[in-house]
Amino acid sequence: MPTRVKICGITSWEDARLCIDLGASALGFNFYPPSPRAISPADAWSIIRRLPPFIEAVGVFVNWPPLVVDALARALRLGSVQLHGTETPAEVDELVRKHRVIKAIQVKGGFRVGSLGRYRAADAILLDGFARGLHGGTGRTLDWKLARAARRYGRVILAGGLTPENVAEAIRVSQPYAVDVASGVEARPGRKDPARLRALFAAIESAGRQFFSYV
């Protein structure tokens, strides 16, 4: 199965359309106001309502109350909600009854793969690089072998410092369900670089060809 691709930090229809044309499976809309990639619900809807079939809109939330996440997800017709803060397993359990849930985990010193068992209810686990004070978009990589080991706890989405230059190797080592890229394909925070996007998708396609040549 080819690696699925989510491009996060979408703030314009032009960027969204290019990602779709290049083969993205999902687009991420960041509702964390301190982020330089944040977007308002109204602006997100102006893009989401134009998405074609089979392209999923993912809302990124940091420590929002589950009831508020649920309300906005319904209003914007989000395909999945991504919880990128310190949400508890109980909050994940509450939301997974109503939505597909991606629980993001920042991998830092002392991380134990077994700790992911607390979030088995989530539809996928996103592993991200760690940077103090940031919730995503850190540009920091993680140990990709940990991501591979994490697959025993469910679908793994690999994030953290992925770029056109390293994504093929990241996929080879971790064999994730999907990859999630934001800062690695930007001209500046919140704006994508078309050349880097094209290079990213070319590298992912190449990685897929190499993988299938071995099986």
PDB file of N, CA and C in Angstrom, residues 72-135:
ATOM      1  N   LEU A  72     -17.064  22.056  16.517  1.00  0.00           N
ATOM      2  CA  LEU A  72     -16.406  22.630  15.347  1.00  0.00           C
ATOM      3  C   LEU A  72     -16.198  21.567  14.270  1.00  0.00           C
ATOM      4  N   ALA A  73     -15.878  20.357  14.671  1.00  0.00           N
ATOM      5  CA  ALA A  73     -15.694  19.287  13.692  1.00  0.00           C
ATOM      6  C   ALA A  73     -16.970  19.054  12.894  1.00  0.00           C
ATOM      7  N   ARG A  74     -18.100  19.097  13.572  1.00  0.00           N
ATOM      8  CA  ARG A  74     -19.382  18.922  12.878  1.00  0.00           C
ATOM      9  C   ARG A  74     -19.665  20.118  11.958  1.00  0.00           C
ATOM     10  N   ALA A  75     -19.417  21.313  12.464  1.00  0.00           N
ATOM     11  CA  ALA A  75     -19.715  22.511  11.670  1.00  0.00           C
ATOM     12  C   ALA A  75     -18.879  22.570  10.400  1.00  0.00           C
ATOM     13  N   LEU A  76     -17.605  22.148  10.485  1.00  0.00           N
ATOM     14  CA  LEU A  76     -16.705  22.222   9.335  1.00  0.00           C
ATOM     15  C   LEU A  76     -16.657  20.925   8.533  1.00  0.00           C
ATOM     16  N   ARG A  77     -17.398  19.924   8.972  1.00  0.00           N
ATOM     17  CA  ARG A  77     -17.427  18.619   8.287  1.00  0.00           C
ATOM     18  C   ARG A  77     -16.024  18.023   8.185  1.00  0.00           C
ATOM     19  N   LEU A  78     -15.319  18.045   9.299  1.00  0.00           N
ATOM     20  CA  LEU A  78     -13.972  17.493   9.312  1.00  0.00           C
ATOM     21  C   LEU A  78     -14.020  15.981   9.200  1.00  0.00           C
ATOM     22  N   GLY A  79     -13.053  15.437   8.471  1.00  0.00           N
ATOM     23  CA  GLY A  79     -12.970  13.989   8.359  1.00  0.00           C
ATOM     24  C   GLY A  79     -12.354  13.363   9.593  1.00  0.00           C
ATOM     25  N   SER A  80     -11.420  14.050  10.225  1.00  0.00           N
ATOM     26  CA  SER A  80     -10.751  13.569  11.432  1.00  0.00           C
ATOM     27  C   SER A  80     -10.384  14.765  12.296  1.00  0.00           C
ATOM     28  N   VAL A  81     -10.205  14.486  13.587  1.00  0.00           N
ATOM     29  CA  VAL A  81      -9.680  15.503  14.491  1.00  0.00           C
ATOM     30  C   VAL A  81      -8.329  15.009  15.012  1.00  0.00           C
ATOM     31  N   GLN A  82      -7.369  15.914  15.051  1.00  0.00           N
ATOM     32  CA  GLN A  82      -6.015  15.601  15.504  1.00  0.00           C
ATOM     33  C   GLN A  82      -5.767  16.344  16.805  1.00  0.00           C
ATOM     34  N   LEU A  83      -5.506  15.602  17.858  1.00  0.00           N
ATOM     35  CA  LEU A  83      -5.327  16.177  19.193  1.00  0.00           C
ATOM     36  C   LEU A  83      -3.840  16.292  19.466  1.00  0.00           C
ATOM     37  N   HIS A  84      -3.348  17.524  19.541  1.00  0.00           N
ATOM     38  CA  HIS A  84      -1.912  17.771  19.570  1.00  0.00           C
ATOM     39  C   HIS A  84      -1.422  18.342  20.890  1.00  0.00           C
ATOM     40  N   GLY A  85      -2.242  18.204  21.928  1.00  0.00           N
ATOM     41  CA  GLY A  85      -1.839  18.730  23.229  1.00  0.00           C
ATOM     42  C   GLY A  85      -1.628  17.623  24.240  1.00  0.00           C
ATOM     43  N   THR A  86      -2.059  17.867  25.468  1.00  0.00           N
ATOM     44  CA  THR A  86      -1.899  16.900  26.550  1.00  0.00           C
ATOM     45  C   THR A  86      -3.225  16.215  26.852  1.00  0.00           C
ATOM     46  N   GLU A  87      -4.012  15.988  25.825  1.00  0.00           N
ATOM     47  CA  GLU A  87      -5.314  15.350  26.005  1.00  0.00           C
ATOM     48  C   GLU A  87      -5.152  13.966  26.646  1.00  0.00           C
ATOM     49  N   THR A  88      -6.072  13.632  27.511  1.00  0.00           N
ATOM     50  CA  THR A  88      -6.005  12.380  28.248  1.00  0.00           C
ATOM     51  C   THR A  88      -6.624  11.236  27.442  1.00  0.00           C
ATOM     52  N   PRO A  89      -6.309   9.984  27.815  1.00  0.00           N
ATOM     53  CA  PRO A  89      -6.984   8.857  27.169  1.00  0.00           C
ATOM     54  C   PRO A  89      -8.504   8.944  27.283  1.00  0.00           C
ATOM     55  N   ALA A  90      -9.001   9.468  28.401  1.00  0.00           N
ATOM     56  CA  ALA A  90     -10.451   9.603  28.560  1.00  0.00           C
ATOM     57  C   ALA A  90     -11.032  10.584  27.544  1.00  0.00           C
ATOM     58  N   GLU A  91     -10.318  11.673  27.252  1.00  0.00           N
ATOM     59  CA  GLU A  91     -10.795  12.634  26.251  1.00  0.00           C
ATOM     60  C   GLU A  91     -10.765  12.029  24.857  1.00  0.00           C
ATOM     61  N   VAL A  92      -9.741  11.239  24.579  1.00  0.00           N
ATOM     62  CA  VAL A  92      -9.696  10.532  23.298  1.00  0.00           C
ATOM     63  C   VAL A  92     -10.878   9.583  23.192  1.00  0.00           C
ATOM     64  N   ASP A  93     -11.128   8.823  24.259  1.00  0.00           N
ATOM     65  CA  ASP A  93     -12.244   7.881  24.253  1.00  0.00           C
ATOM     66  C   ASP A  93     -13.575   8.588  24.010  1.00  0.00           C
ATOM     67  N   GLU A  94     -13.725   9.782  24.591  1.00  0.00           N
ATOM     68  CA  GLU A  94     -14.973  10.526  24.416  1.00  0.00           C
ATOM     69  C   GLU A  94     -15.166  10.957  22.965  1.00  0.00           C
ATOM     70  N   LEU A  95     -14.098  11.447  22.349  1.00  0.00           N
ATOM     71  CA  LEU A  95     -14.218  11.950  20.984  1.00  0.00           C
ATOM     72  C   LEU A  95     -14.307  10.842  19.948  1.00  0.00           C
ATOM     73  N   VAL A  96     -13.677   9.703  20.221  1.00  0.00           N
ATOM     74  CA  VAL A  96     -13.652   8.643  19.220  1.00  0.00           C
ATOM     75  C   VAL A  96     -15.041   8.033  19.011  1.00  0.00           C
ATOM     76  N   ARG A  97     -15.959   8.288  19.913  1.00  0.00           N
ATOM     77  CA  ARG A  97     -17.328   7.825  19.737  1.00  0.00           C
ATOM     78  C   ARG A  97     -18.039   8.601  18.634  1.00  0.00           C
ATOM     79  N   LYS A  98     -17.514   9.787  18.301  1.00  0.00           N
ATOM     80  CA  LYS A  98     -18.199  10.657  17.341  1.00  0.00           C
ATOM     81  C   LYS A  98     -17.363  10.976  16.102  1.00  0.00           C
ATOM     82  N   HIS A  99     -16.038  10.847  16.213  1.00  0.00           N
ATOM     83  CA  HIS A  99     -15.159  11.251  15.119  1.00  0.00           C
ATOM     84  C   HIS A  99     -13.974  10.292  15.010  1.00  0.00           C
ATOM     85  N   ARG A 100     -13.329  10.305  13.843  1.00  0.00           N
ATOM     86  CA  ARG A 100     -12.036   9.647  13.743  1.00  0.00           C
ATOM     87  C   ARG A 100     -11.015  10.531  14.448  1.00  0.00           C
ATOM     88  N   VAL A 101     -10.202   9.928  15.301  1.00  0.00           N
ATOM     89  CA  VAL A 101      -9.292  10.688  16.154  1.00  0.00           C
ATOM     90  C   VAL A 101      -7.844  10.270  15.893  1.00  0.00           C
ATOM     91  N   ILE A 102      -6.995  11.274  15.671  1.00  0.00           N
ATOM     92  CA  ILE A 102      -5.552  11.099  15.595  1.00  0.00           C
ATOM     93  C   ILE A 102      -4.969  11.707  16.856  1.00  0.00           C
ATOM     94  N   LYS A 103      -4.265  10.909  17.647  1.00  0.00           N
ATOM     95  CA  LYS A 103      -3.618  11.454  18.851  1.00  0.00           C
ATOM     96  C   LYS A 103      -2.146  11.671  18.556  1.00  0.00           C
ATOM     97  N   ALA A 104      -1.710  12.918  18.660  1.00  0.00           N
ATOM     98  CA  ALA A 104      -0.314  13.269  18.419  1.00  0.00           C
ATOM     99  C   ALA A 104       0.486  13.143  19.710  1.00  0.00           C
ATOM    100  N   ILE A 105       1.671  12.572  19.578  1.00  0.00           N
ATOM    101  CA  ILE A 105       2.582  12.392  20.705  1.00  0.00           C
ATOM    102  C   ILE A 105       3.938  12.963  20.316  1.00  0.00           C
ATOM    103  N   GLN A 106       4.466  13.860  21.136  1.00  0.00           N
ATOM    104  CA  GLN A 106       5.821  14.364  20.908  1.00  0.00           C
ATOM    105  C   GLN A 106       6.820  13.397  21.535  1.00  0.00           C
ATOM    106  N   VAL A 107       7.762  12.952  20.721  1.00  0.00           N
ATOM    107  CA  VAL A 107       8.745  11.968  21.167  1.00  0.00           C
ATOM    108  C   VAL A 107       9.968  12.702  21.709  1.00  0.00           C
ATOM    109  N   LYS A 108      10.172  12.589  23.005  1.00  0.00           N
ATOM    110  CA  LYS A 108      11.303  13.258  23.637  1.00  0.00           C
ATOM    111  C   LYS A 108      12.103  12.252  24.448  1.00  0.00           C
ATOM    112  N   GLY A 109      13.142  12.713  25.114  1.00  0.00           N
ATOM    113  CA  GLY A 109      13.992  11.841  25.906  1.00  0.00           C
ATOM    114  C   GLY A 109      13.201  11.031  26.908  1.00  0.00           C
ATOM    115  N   GLY A 110      13.493   9.750  26.989  1.00  0.00           N
ATOM    116  CA  GLY A 110      12.780   8.888  27.909  1.00  0.00           C
ATOM    117  C   GLY A 110      11.488   8.317  27.360  1.00  0.00           C
ATOM    118  N   PHE A 111      11.153   8.634  26.111  1.00  0.00           N
ATOM    119  CA  PHE A 111       9.926   8.108  25.511  1.00  0.00           C
ATOM    120  C   PHE A 111       9.964   6.585  25.466  1.00  0.00           C
ATOM    121  N   ARG A 112       8.863   5.974  25.860  1.00  0.00           N
ATOM    122  CA  ARG A 112       8.728   4.522  25.807  1.00  0.00           C
ATOM    123  C   ARG A 112       7.567   4.171  24.887  1.00  0.00           C
ATOM    124  N   VAL A 113       7.844   3.319  23.920  1.00  0.00           N
ATOM    125  CA  VAL A 113       6.817   2.945  22.950  1.00  0.00           C
ATOM    126  C   VAL A 113       5.596   2.360  23.656  1.00  0.00           C
ATOM    127  N   GLY A 114       5.824   1.628  24.747  1.00  0.00           N
ATOM    128  CA  GLY A 114       4.716   1.009  25.452  1.00  0.00           C
ATOM    129  C   GLY A 114       3.703   1.994  25.995  1.00  0.00           C
ATOM    130  N   SER A 115       4.103   3.251  26.167  1.00  0.00           N
ATOM    131  CA  SER A 115       3.171   4.262  26.689  1.00  0.00           C
ATOM    132  C   SER A 115       2.033   4.541  25.714  1.00  0.00           C
ATOM    133  N   LEU A 116       2.203   4.171  24.465  1.00  0.00           N
ATOM    134  CA  LEU A 116       1.159   4.415  23.471  1.00  0.00           C
ATOM    135  C   LEU A 116      -0.057   3.526  23.686  1.00  0.00           C
ATOM    136  N   GLY A 117       0.106   2.491  24.473  1.00  0.00           N
ATOM    137  CA  GLY A 117      -1.024   1.614  24.748  1.00  0.00           C
ATOM    138  C   GLY A 117      -2.203   2.330  25.376  1.00  0.00           C
ATOM    139  N   ARG A 118      -1.942   3.459  26.022  1.00  0.00           N
ATOM    140  CA  ARG A 118      -3.034   4.229  26.641  1.00  0.00           C
ATOM    141  C   ARG A 118      -3.985   4.805  25.602  1.00  0.00           C
ATOM    142  N   TYR A 119      -3.514   4.909  24.363  1.00  0.00           N
ATOM    143  CA  TYR A 119      -4.323   5.559  23.333  1.00  0.00           C
ATOM    144  C   TYR A 119      -4.772   4.575  22.250  1.00  0.00           C
ATOM    145  N   ARG A 120      -4.965   3.328  22.634  1.00  0.00           N
ATOM    146  CA  ARG A 120      -5.394   2.322  21.656  1.00  0.00           C
ATOM    147  C   ARG A 120      -6.727   2.670  21.017  1.00  0.00           C
ATOM    148  N   ALA A 121      -7.552   3.440  21.687  1.00  0.00           N
ATOM    149  CA  ALA A 121      -8.858   3.801  21.128  1.00  0.00           C
ATOM    150  C   ALA A 121      -8.739   4.729  19.933  1.00  0.00           C
ATOM    151  N   ALA A 122      -7.634   5.462  19.838  1.00  0.00           N
ATOM    152  CA  ALA A 122      -7.463   6.407  18.729  1.00  0.00           C
ATOM    153  C   ALA A 122      -7.386   5.652  17.405  1.00  0.00           C
ATOM    154  N   ASP A 123      -7.833   6.297  16.343  1.00  0.00           N
ATOM    155  CA  ASP A 123      -7.782   5.685  15.015  1.00  0.00           C
ATOM    156  C   ASP A 123      -6.372   5.672  14.451  1.00  0.00           C
ATOM    157  N   ALA A 124      -5.525   6.566  14.928  1.00  0.00           N
ATOM    158  CA  ALA A 124      -4.117   6.592  14.533  1.00  0.00           C
ATOM    159  C   ALA A 124      -3.334   7.369  15.569  1.00  0.00           C
ATOM    160  N   ILE A 125      -2.043   7.053  15.656  1.00  0.00           N
ATOM    161  CA  ILE A 125      -1.121   7.775  16.514  1.00  0.00           C
ATOM    162  C   ILE A 125      -0.143   8.531  15.624  1.00  0.00           C
ATOM    163  N   LEU A 126      -0.002   9.831  15.867  1.00  0.00           N
ATOM    164  CA  LEU A 126       0.967  10.635  15.134  1.00  0.00           C
ATOM    165  C   LEU A 126       2.174  10.870  16.037  1.00  0.00           C
ATOM    166  N   LEU A 127       3.351  10.479  15.569  1.00  0.00           N
ATOM    167  CA  LEU A 127       4.579  10.691  16.323  1.00  0.00           C
ATOM    168  C   LEU A 127       5.314  11.885  15.743  1.00  0.00           C
ATOM    169  N   ASP A 128       5.610  12.856  16.600  1.00  0.00           N
ATOM    170  CA  ASP A 128       6.192  14.118  16.173  1.00  0.00           C
ATOM    171  C   ASP A 128       7.490  14.364  16.931  1.00  0.00           C
ATOM    172  N   GLY A 129       8.365  15.166  16.334  1.00  0.00           N
ATOM    173  CA  GLY A 129       9.574  15.577  17.022  1.00  0.00           C
ATOM    174  C   GLY A 129       9.251  16.534  18.156  1.00  0.00           C
ATOM    175  N   PHE A 130      10.161  16.636  19.096  1.00  0.00           N
ATOM    176  CA  PHE A 130       9.917  17.460  20.280  1.00  0.00           C
ATOM    177  C   PHE A 130      10.718  18.755  20.222  1.00  0.00           C
ATOM    178  N   ALA A 131      10.039  19.850  20.543  1.00  0.00           N
ATOM    179  CA  ALA A 131      10.692  21.137  20.769  1.00  0.00           C
ATOM    180  C   ALA A 131       9.922  21.831  21.880  1.00  0.00           C
ATOM    181  N   ARG A 132      10.622  22.238  22.914  1.00  0.00           N
ATOM    182  CA  ARG A 132       9.957  22.814  24.083  1.00  0.00           C
ATOM    183  C   ARG A 132       9.091  24.021  23.701  1.00  0.00           C
ATOM    184  N   GLY A 133       7.852  24.007  24.182  1.00  0.00           N
ATOM    185  CA  GLY A 133       6.946  25.122  23.959  1.00  0.00           C
ATOM    186  C   GLY A 133       6.199  25.091  22.644  1.00  0.00           C
ATOM    187  N   LEU A 134       6.469  24.098  21.798  1.00  0.00           N
ATOM    188  CA  LEU A 134       5.793  24.009  20.503  1.00  0.00           C
ATOM    189  C   LEU A 134       4.894  22.786  20.460  1.00  0.00           C
ATOM    190  N   HIS A 135       3.772  22.919  19.763  1.00  0.00           N
ATOM    191  CA  HIS A 135       2.849  21.811  19.561  1.00  0.00           C
ATOM    192  C   HIS A 135       2.763  21.553  18.056  1.00  0.00           C
TER     193      HIS A 135
END
